[in-house]
Short mmCIF file of C-alpha atoms and ligand atoms in Angstrom, two decimals:
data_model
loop_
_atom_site.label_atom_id
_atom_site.label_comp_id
_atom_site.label_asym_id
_atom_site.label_seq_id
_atom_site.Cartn_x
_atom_site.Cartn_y
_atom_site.Cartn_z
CA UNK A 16 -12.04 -72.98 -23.30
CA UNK A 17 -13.60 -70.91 -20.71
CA UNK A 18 -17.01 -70.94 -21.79
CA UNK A 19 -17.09 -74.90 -21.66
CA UNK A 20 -15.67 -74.47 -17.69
CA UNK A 21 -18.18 -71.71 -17.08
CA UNK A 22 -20.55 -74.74 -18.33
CA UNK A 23 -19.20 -77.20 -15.63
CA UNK A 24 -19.58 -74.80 -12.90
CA UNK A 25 -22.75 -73.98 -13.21
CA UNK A 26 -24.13 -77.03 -12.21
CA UNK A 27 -21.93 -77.37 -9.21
CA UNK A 28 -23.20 -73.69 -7.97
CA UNK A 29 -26.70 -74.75 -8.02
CA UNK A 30 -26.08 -78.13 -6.12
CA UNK A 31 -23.84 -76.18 -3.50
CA UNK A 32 -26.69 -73.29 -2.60
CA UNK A 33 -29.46 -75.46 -0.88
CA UNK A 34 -26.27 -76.40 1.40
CA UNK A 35 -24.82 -72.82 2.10
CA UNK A 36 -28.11 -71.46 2.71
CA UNK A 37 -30.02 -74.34 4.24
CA UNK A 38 -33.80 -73.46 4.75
CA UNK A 39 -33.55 -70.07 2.86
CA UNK A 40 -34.45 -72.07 -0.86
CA UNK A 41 -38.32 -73.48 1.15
CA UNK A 42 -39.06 -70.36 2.32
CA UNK A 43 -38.15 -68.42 -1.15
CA UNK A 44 -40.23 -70.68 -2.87
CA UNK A 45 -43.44 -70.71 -0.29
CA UNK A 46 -42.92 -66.57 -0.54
CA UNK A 47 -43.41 -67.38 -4.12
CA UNK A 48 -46.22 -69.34 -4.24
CA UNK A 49 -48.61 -66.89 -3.03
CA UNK A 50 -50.90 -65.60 -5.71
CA UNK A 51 -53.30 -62.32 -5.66
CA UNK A 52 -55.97 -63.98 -8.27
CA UNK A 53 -56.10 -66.94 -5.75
CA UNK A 54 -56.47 -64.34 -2.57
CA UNK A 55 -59.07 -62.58 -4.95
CA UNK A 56 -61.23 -65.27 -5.46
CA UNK A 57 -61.34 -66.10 -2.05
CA UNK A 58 -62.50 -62.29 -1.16
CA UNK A 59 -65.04 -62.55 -3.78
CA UNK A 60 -66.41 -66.08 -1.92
CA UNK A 61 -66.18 -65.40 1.52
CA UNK A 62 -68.02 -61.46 0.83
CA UNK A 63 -70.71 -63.12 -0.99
CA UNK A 64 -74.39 -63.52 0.02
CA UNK A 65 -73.96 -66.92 1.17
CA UNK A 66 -71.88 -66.23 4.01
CA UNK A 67 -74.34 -63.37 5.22
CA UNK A 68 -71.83 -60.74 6.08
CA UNK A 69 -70.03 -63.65 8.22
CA UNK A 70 -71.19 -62.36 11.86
CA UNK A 71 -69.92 -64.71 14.47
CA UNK A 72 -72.23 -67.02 15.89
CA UNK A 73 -75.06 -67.01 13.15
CA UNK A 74 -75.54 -69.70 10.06
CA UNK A 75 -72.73 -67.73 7.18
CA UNK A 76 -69.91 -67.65 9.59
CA UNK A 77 -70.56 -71.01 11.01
CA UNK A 78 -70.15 -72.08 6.84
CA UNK A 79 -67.21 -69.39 6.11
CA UNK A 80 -65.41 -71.21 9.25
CA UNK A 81 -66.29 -74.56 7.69
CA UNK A 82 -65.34 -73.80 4.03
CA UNK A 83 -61.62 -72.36 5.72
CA UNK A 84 -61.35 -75.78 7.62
CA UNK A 85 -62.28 -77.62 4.76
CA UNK A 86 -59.55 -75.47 2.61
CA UNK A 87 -56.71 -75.83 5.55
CA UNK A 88 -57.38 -79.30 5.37
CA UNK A 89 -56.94 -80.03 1.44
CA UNK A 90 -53.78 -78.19 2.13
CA UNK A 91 -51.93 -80.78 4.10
CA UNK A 92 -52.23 -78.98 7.31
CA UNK A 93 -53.15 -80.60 10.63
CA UNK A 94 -56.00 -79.69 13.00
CA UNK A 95 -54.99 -78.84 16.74
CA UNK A 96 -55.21 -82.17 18.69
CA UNK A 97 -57.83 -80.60 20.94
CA UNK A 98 -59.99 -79.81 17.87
CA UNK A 99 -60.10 -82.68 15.62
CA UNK A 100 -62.27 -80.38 13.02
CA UNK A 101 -59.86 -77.64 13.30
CA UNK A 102 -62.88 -75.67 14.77
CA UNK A 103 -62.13 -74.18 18.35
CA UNK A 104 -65.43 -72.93 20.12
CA UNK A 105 -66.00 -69.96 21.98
CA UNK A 106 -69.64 -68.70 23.89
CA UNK A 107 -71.02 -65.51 22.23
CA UNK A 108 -74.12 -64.18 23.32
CA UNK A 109 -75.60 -62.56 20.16
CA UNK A 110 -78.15 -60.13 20.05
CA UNK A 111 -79.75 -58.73 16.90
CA UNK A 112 -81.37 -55.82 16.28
CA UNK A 113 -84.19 -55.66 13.72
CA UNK A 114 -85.02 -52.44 12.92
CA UNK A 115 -84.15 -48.74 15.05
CA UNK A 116 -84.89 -45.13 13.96
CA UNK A 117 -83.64 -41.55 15.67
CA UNK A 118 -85.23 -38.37 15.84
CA UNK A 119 -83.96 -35.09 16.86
CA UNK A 120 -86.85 -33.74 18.92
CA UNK A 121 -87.68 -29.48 18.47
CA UNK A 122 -85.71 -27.06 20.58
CA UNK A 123 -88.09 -24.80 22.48
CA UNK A 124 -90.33 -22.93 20.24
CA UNK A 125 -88.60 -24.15 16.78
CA UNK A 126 -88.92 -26.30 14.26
CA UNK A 127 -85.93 -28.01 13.83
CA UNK A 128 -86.84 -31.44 14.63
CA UNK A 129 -86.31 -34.43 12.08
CA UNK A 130 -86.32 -37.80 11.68
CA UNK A 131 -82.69 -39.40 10.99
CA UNK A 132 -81.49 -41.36 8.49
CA UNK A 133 -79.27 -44.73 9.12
CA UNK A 134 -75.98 -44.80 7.25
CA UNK A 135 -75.64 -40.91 7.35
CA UNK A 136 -76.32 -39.93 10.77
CA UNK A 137 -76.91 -42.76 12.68
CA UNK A 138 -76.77 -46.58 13.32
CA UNK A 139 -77.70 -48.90 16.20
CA UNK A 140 -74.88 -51.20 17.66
CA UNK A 141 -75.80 -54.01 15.83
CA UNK A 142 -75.99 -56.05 18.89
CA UNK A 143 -78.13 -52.56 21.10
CA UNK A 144 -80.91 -53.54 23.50
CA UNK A 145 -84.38 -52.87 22.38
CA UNK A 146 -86.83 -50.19 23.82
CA UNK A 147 -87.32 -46.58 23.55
CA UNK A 148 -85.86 -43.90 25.29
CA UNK A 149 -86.94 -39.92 25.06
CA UNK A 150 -84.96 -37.18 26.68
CA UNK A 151 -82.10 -34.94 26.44
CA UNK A 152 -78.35 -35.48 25.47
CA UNK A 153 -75.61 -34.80 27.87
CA UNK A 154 -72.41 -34.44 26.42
CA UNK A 155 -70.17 -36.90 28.74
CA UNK A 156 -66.25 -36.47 26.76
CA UNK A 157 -64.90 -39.64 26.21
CA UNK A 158 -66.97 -41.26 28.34
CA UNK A 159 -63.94 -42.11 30.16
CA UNK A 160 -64.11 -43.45 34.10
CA UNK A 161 -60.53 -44.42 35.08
CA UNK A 162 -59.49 -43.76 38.69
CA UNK A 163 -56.17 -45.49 38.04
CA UNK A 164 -55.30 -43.13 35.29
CA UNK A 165 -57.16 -40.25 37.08
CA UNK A 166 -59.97 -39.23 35.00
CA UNK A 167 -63.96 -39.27 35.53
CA UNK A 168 -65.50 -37.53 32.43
CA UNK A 169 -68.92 -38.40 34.70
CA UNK A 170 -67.88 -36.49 37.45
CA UNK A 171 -70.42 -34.20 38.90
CA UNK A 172 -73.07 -35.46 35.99
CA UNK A 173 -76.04 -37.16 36.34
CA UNK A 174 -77.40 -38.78 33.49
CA UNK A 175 -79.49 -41.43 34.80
CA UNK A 176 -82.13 -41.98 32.39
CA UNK A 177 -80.68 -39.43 29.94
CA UNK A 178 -78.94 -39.80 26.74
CA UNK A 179 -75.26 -40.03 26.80
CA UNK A 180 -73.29 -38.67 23.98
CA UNK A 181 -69.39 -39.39 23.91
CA UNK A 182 -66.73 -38.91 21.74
CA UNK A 183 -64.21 -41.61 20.51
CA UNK A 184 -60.78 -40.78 21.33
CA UNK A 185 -58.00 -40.57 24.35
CA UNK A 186 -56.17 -37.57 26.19
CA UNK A 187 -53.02 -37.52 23.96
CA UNK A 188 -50.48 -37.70 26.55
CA UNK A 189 -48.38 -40.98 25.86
CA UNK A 190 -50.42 -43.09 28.90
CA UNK A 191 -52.10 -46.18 27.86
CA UNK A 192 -55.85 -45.90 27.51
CA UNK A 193 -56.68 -48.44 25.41
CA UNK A 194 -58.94 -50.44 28.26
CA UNK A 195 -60.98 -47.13 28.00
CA UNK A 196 -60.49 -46.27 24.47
CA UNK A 197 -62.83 -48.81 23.17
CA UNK A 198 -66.41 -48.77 22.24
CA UNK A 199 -67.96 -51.21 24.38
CA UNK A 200 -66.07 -49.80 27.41
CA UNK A 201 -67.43 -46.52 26.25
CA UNK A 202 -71.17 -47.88 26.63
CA UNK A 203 -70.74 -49.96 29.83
CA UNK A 204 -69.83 -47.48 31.91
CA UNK A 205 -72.97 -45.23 30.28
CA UNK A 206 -74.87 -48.04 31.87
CA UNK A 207 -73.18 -48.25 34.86
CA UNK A 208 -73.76 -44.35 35.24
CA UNK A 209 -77.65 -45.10 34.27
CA UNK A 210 -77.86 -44.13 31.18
CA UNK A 211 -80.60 -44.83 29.26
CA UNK A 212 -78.68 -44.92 25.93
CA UNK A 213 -75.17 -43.86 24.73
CA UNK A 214 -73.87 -42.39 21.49
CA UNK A 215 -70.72 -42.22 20.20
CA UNK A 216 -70.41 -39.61 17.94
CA UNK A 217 -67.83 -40.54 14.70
CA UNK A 218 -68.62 -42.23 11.56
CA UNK A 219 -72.56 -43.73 11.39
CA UNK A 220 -71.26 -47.55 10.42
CA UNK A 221 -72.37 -50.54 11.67
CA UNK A 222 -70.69 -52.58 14.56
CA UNK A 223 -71.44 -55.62 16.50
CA UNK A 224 -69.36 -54.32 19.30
CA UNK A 225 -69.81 -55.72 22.74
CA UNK A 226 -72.79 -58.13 23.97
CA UNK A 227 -75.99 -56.60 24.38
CA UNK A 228 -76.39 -54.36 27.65
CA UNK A 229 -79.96 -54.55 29.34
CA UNK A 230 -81.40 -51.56 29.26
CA UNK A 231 -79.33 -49.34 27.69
CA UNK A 232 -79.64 -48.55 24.32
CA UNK A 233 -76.42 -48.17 22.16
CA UNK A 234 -75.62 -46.05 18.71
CA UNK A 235 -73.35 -44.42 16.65
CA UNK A 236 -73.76 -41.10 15.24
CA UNK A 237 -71.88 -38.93 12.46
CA UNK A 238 -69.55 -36.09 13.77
CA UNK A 239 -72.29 -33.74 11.55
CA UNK A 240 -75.44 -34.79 13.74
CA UNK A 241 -73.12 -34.37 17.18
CA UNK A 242 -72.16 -30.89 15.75
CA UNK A 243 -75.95 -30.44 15.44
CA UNK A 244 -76.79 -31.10 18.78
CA UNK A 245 -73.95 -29.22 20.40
CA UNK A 246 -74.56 -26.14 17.98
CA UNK A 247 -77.21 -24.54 20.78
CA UNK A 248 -74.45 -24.16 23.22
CA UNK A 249 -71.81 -22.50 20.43
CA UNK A 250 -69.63 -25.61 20.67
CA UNK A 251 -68.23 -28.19 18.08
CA UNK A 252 -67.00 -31.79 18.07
CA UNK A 253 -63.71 -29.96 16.89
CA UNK A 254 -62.99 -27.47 19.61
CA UNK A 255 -64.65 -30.12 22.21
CA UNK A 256 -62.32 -32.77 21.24
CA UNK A 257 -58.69 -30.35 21.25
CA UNK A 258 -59.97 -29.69 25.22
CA UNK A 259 -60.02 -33.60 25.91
CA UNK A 260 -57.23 -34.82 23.79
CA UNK A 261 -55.29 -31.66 26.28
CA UNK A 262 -56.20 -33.68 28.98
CA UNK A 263 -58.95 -31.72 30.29
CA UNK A 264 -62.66 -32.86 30.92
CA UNK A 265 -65.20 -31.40 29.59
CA UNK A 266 -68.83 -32.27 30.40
CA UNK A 267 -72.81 -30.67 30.31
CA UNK A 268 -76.50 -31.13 28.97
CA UNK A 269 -76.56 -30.21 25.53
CA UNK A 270 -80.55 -28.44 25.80
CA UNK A 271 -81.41 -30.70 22.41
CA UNK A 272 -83.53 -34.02 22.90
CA UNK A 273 -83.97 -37.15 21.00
CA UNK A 274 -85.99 -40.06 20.54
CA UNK A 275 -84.13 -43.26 20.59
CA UNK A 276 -85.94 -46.11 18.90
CA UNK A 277 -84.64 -49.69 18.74
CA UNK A 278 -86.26 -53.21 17.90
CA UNK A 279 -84.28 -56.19 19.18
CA UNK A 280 -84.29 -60.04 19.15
CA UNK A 281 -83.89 -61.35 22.69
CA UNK A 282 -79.83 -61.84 22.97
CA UNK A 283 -79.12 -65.46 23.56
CA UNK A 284 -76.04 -67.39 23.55
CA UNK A 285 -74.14 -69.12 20.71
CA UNK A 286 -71.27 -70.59 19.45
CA UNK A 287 -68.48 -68.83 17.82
CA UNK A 288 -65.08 -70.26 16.71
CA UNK A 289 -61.74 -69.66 15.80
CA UNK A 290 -59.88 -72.44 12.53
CA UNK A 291 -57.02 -73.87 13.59
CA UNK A 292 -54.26 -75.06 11.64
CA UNK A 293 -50.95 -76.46 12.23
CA UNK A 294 -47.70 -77.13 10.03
CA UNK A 295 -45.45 -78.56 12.60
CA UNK A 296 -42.25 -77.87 12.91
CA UNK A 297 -39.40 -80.57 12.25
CA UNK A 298 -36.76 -79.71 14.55
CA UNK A 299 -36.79 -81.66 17.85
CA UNK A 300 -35.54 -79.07 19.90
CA UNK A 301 -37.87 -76.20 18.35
CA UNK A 302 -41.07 -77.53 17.29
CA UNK A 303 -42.30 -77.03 21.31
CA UNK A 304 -42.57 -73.28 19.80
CA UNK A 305 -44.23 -71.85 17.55
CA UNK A 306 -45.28 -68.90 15.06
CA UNK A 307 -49.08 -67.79 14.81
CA UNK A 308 -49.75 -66.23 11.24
CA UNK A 309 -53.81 -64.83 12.00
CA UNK A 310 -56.42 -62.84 10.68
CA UNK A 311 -60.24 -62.06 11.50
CA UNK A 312 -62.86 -64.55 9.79
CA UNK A 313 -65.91 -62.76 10.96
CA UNK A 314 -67.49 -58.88 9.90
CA UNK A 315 -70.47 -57.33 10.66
CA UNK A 316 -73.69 -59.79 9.26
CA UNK A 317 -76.60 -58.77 6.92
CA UNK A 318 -78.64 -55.95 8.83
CA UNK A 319 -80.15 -53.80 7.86
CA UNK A 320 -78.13 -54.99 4.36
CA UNK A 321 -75.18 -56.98 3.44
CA UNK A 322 -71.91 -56.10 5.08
CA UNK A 323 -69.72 -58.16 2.61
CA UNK A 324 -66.30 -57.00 4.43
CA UNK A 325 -64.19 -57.53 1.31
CA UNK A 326 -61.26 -55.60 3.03
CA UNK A 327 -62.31 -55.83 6.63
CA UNK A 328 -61.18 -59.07 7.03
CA UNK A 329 -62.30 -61.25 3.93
CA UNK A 330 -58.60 -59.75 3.05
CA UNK A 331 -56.78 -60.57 5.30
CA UNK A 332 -58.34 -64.11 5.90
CA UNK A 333 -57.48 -64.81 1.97
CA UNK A 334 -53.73 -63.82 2.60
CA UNK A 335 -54.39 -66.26 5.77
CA UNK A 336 -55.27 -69.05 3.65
CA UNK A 337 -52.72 -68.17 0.56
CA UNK A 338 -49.84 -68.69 3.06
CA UNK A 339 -51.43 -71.65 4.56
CA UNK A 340 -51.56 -73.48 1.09
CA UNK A 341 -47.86 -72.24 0.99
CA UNK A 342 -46.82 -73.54 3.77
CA UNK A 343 -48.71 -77.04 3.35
CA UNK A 344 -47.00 -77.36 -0.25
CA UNK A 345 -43.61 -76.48 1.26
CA UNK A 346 -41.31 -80.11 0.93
CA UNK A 347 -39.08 -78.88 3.95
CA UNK A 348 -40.63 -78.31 7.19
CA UNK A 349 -39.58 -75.22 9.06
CA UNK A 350 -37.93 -75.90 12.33
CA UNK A 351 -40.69 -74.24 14.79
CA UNK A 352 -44.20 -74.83 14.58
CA UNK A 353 -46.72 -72.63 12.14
CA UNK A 354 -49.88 -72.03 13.29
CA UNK A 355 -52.78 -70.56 11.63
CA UNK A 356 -55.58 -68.89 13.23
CA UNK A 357 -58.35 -67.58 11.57
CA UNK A 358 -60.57 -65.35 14.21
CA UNK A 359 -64.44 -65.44 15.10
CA UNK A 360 -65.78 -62.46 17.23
CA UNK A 361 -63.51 -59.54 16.32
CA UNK A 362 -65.92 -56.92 15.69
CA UNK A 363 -67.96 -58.15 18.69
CA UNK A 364 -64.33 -56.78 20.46
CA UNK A 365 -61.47 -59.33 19.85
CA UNK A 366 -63.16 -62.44 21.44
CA UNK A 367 -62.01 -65.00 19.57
CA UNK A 368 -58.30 -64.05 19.71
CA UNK A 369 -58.87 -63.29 23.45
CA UNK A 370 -60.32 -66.74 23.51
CA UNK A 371 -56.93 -68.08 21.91
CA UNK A 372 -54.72 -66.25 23.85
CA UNK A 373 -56.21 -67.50 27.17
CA UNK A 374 -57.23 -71.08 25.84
CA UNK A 375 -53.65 -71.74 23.72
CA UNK A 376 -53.96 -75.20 23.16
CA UNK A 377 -50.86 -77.01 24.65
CA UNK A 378 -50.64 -79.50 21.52
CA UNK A 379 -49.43 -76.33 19.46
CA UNK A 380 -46.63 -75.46 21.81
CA UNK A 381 -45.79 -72.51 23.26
CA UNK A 382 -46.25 -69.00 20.69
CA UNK A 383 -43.42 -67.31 20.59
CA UNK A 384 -44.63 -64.73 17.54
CA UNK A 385 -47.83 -63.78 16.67
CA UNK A 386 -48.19 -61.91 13.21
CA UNK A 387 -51.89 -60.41 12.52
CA UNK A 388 -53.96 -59.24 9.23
CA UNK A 389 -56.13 -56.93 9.34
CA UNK A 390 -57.31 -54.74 6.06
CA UNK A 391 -54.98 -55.45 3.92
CA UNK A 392 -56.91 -55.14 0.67
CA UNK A 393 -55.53 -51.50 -0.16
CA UNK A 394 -52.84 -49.67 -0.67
CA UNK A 395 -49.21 -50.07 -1.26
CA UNK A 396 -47.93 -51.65 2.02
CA UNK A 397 -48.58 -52.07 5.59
CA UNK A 398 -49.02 -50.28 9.00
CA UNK A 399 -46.88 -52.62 11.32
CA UNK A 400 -49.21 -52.11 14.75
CA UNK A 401 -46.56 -53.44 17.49
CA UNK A 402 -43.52 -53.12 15.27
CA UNK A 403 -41.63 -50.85 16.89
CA UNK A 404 -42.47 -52.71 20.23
CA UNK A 405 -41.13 -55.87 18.62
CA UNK A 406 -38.35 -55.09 16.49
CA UNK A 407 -37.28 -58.38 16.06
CA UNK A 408 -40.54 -59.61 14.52
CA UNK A 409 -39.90 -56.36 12.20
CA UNK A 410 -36.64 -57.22 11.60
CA UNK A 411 -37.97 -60.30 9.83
CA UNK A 412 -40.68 -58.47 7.99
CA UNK A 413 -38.10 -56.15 6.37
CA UNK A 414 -35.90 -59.10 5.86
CA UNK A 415 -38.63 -61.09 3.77
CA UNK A 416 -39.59 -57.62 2.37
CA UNK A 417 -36.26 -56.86 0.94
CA UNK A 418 -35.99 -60.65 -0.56
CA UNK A 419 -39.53 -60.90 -1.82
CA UNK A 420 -41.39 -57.70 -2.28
CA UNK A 421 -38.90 -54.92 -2.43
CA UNK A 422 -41.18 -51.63 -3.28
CA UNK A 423 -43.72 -52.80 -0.16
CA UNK A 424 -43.41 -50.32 2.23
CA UNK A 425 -43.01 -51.05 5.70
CA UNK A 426 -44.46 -48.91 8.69
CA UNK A 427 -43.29 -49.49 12.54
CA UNK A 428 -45.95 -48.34 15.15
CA UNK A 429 -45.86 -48.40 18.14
CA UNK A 430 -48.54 -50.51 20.51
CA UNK A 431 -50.29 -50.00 23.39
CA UNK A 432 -52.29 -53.38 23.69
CA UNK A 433 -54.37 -52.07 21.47
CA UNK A 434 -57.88 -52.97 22.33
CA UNK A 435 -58.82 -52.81 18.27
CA UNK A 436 -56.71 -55.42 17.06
CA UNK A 437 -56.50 -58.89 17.46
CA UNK A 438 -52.84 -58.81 18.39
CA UNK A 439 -53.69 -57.48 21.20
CA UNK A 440 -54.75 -60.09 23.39
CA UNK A 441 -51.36 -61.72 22.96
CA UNK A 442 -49.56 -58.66 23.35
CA UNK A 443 -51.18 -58.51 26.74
CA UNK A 444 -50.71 -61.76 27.46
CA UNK A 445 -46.48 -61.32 26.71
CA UNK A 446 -46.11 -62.52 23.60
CA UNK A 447 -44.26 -60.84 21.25
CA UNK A 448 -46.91 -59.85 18.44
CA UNK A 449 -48.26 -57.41 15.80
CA UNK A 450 -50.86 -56.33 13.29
CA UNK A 451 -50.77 -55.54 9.62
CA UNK A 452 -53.05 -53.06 8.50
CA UNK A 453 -52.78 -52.27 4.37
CA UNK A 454 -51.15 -48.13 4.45
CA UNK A 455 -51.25 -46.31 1.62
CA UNK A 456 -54.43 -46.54 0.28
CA UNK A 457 -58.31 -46.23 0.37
CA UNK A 458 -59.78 -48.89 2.38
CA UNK A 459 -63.23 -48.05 1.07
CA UNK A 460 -67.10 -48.38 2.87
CA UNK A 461 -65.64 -49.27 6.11
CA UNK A 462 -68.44 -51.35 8.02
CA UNK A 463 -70.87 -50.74 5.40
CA UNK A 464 -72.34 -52.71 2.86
CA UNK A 465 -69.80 -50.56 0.08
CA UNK A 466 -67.12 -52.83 1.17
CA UNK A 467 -67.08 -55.18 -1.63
CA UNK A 468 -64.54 -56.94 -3.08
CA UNK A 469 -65.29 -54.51 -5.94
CA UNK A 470 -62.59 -51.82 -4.23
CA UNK A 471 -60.18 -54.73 -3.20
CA UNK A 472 -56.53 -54.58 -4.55
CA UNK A 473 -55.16 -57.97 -4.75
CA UNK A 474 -51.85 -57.45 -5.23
CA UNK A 475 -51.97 -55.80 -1.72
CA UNK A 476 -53.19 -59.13 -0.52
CA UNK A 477 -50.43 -60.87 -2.52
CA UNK A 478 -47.38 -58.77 -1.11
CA UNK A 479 -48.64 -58.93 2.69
CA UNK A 480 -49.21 -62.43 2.84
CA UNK A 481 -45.82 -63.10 0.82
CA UNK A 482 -43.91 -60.26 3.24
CA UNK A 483 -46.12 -62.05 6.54
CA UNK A 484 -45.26 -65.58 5.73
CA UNK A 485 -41.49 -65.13 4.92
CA UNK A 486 -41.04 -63.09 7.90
CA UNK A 487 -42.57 -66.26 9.43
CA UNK A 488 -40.48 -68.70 8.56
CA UNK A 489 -37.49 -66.72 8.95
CA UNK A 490 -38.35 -66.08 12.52
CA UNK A 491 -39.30 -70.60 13.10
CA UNK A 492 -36.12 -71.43 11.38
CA UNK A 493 -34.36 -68.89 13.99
CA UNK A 494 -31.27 -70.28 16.47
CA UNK A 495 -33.01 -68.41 19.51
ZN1 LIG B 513 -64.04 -54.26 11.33
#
């Protein structure tokens, strides 16, 4: 007779487990929910010509931010009270450049001058001042001023008028640079030093990074050309950057000159915005708090060709908006609030989550988490930026990771603010938050127009939003 008790058990087991483990059965089945062809097909929308490389503050992201809305809100989720169309605006001022060359001008009595070609050895900030500037490079470090941290890589230069030439990078020695150890800080302080133009020598990609500077002319150029220019004075970008990362300064006109060439549309200001949208939570004590799930909406525009930025962040905002239709289908609420934010303005340098952290609207409650994507359309798990900062919130992750997506590997990092994630903002603000970035795999064409969703994984997509949103829910359904 035991198989006919085994028979009458069963049922009882099953009726029993929603009890013992309370909110556990919602979140299992919103983990499950999450689907990479869905995520896919949102990639392969939001990358496509009609969205126009989804720059913040022209036409395509204005629709891309739209189309989310419209998407959050055939999910069952709420718009902020504040923002009624779930849109919330930020000023941008945008400017556009239309077309730039570079030349590397003759060295006395040679020939080894040639024009450059975008893509492989240089591009114009995609936001530069026009004009023209002729003259020689100095080298200037990391273009580094920070009398609080004790370093001038300007000291006892004078480049007014010149052409500035930095490297990106930080002295390796455990401090935080990351005010300094960002691009547009990089070209300010060219400009406040009188530079006529700066270049930071790395990868020749495009970036929107920073609003346009009058006067000074902005670029980046590939490690190759920078080894070019230096190769007169027997140095390379190698040995040069060992003696900075050591802490030391290093600093001096190279002898080679360029011509700087760049065509610009007046900068004038826009709108940008970040989507808003808002499962609240059902507990009366806890719903006054709540978790931001987040990723960056906007890339890099359509100059001088498509950027489509599959992985950088058409990824991440697809996981965004798989756990969003998760979370709207769940039947039980989770006790805190969830919030989710899609960004405008991070490759212009984290506005729009700057914007959010500093304009939290009070309908939403107070954040207590913030949990970022960023990239996560390769490889086979993520980069936790913040984790090891935070270990609760990565607690959590490898909780929902052990439940849900058991071979995902999980990364802890630690975070300085970083200035190059949109995490940031709320780290600095004291909120406990962090930024997935996919590990473990190619994340192909980086800021060019190669990143299509062509190269995209979505099963990466499917596991970090599944990991993300469980780790959310476990952390609103949390005592304290
Ligand atoms: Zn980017």
């Amino acid at each position: 007779m035991k198989p006919k008790a085994n028979r009458l058990l069963f049922p009882l087991v099953l009726l029993a487990l929603p009890l013992r483990a309370g909110e556990l059965p919602a979140a299992e089945s919103a983990a499950k929910a999450i689907r990479a062809e869905s995520a896919y097909a949102t990639v392969a929308r939001l990358a496509s010509p009609e969205y126009g490389g989804r720059l913040t503050g022209t036409e395509g992201f204005g629709k891309a931010a739209r189309w989310i809305a419209g998407e959050a809100r055939r999910a069952g989720l709420k718009p902020p009270a504040e923002f009624p169309g779930y849109l919330q605006p930020f000023p941008v001022t945008l400017g556009r450049v239309t077309a730039a060359s570079l030349e590397i001008l003759p060295s006395e009595g040679k020939e080894d001058g040639r024009k450059l070609e975008m893509w492989k050895d240089f591009m114009p900030i995609l936001t530069s001042s026009g004009g023209e500037v002729r003259g020689e490079v100095v080298f200037a470090g990391f273009g580094i001023t920070a009398p609080d941290l004790g370093r001038d890589d300007y000291a006892g230069l004078d480049v007014k008028g010149k052409v500035v030439m930095v490297l990106r990078g930080q002295p390796q020695d455990g401090r935080d640079w990351s005010l300094h150890n960002d691009s547009h800080a990089r070209y300010r302080n060219a400009q406040a030093h009188g530079a006529a133009a700066c270049l930071l020598a790395d990868q020749a990609v495009a970036s929107p990074n920073g609003e346009p500077l009058e006067g000074t002319l902005t670029g980046e150029i590939s490690t190759a050309l920078a080894d070019e220019i230096l190769r007169g004075k027997g140095l390379s970008v190698e040995t040069l950057r060992k003696a900075l990362e050591a802490g030391g300064t290093v600093s001096f006109p190279t002898g080679r000159s360029v011509r700087f060439h760049v065509e610009a549309a007046p900068p004038r200001p826009v709108e940008g915005f970040n989507v808003l949208a808002v499962r609240p939570g059902a507990d009366r004590a806890l719903r006054g708090e709540c978790v931001v799930l987040s990723a960056h909406l906007d890339h890099c525009g359509d100059w001088p060709a498509l950027l489509p930025g599959a992985d950088d962040n058409a990824s991440g905002s697809a996981s965004l908006l798989e756990m969003a239709r998760a979370a709207g289908a769940m039947k039980v609420a989770p006790a805190r609030t969830l919030v989710f934010a899609w960004f405008g303005g991070e490759e212009m340098g984290l506005l729009g989550s700057r914007h959010l952290a500093e304009h939290f609207p009070p309908s939403l409650g107070r954040p207590v988490a913030v949990l970022n994507l960023d990239m996560v359309g390769a490889g086979n798990g993520v980069y936790v930026a913040g984790g090891r900062n935070f270990p609760e919130i990565f607690s959590a992750l490898t909780e929902a990771r052990d439940r849900w997506e058991p071979a995902f590997v999980l990364q802890a990092g630690l975070s300085q603010g970083e200035a190059r994630a949109d995490h940031g903002p709320f780290q600095k603000a004291g909120i406990p938050a962090v930024s997935l970035f996919g590990s473990g795999g190619h994340h192909v064409g980086y800021h060019t127009p190669e990143d299509t969703p062509f190269f995209i994984t979505p099963r990466t997509m499917e596991a970090s939003a599944r990991v993300a949103l469980g780790a959310a829910l476990l952390l609103a359904d949390r005592k304290t």
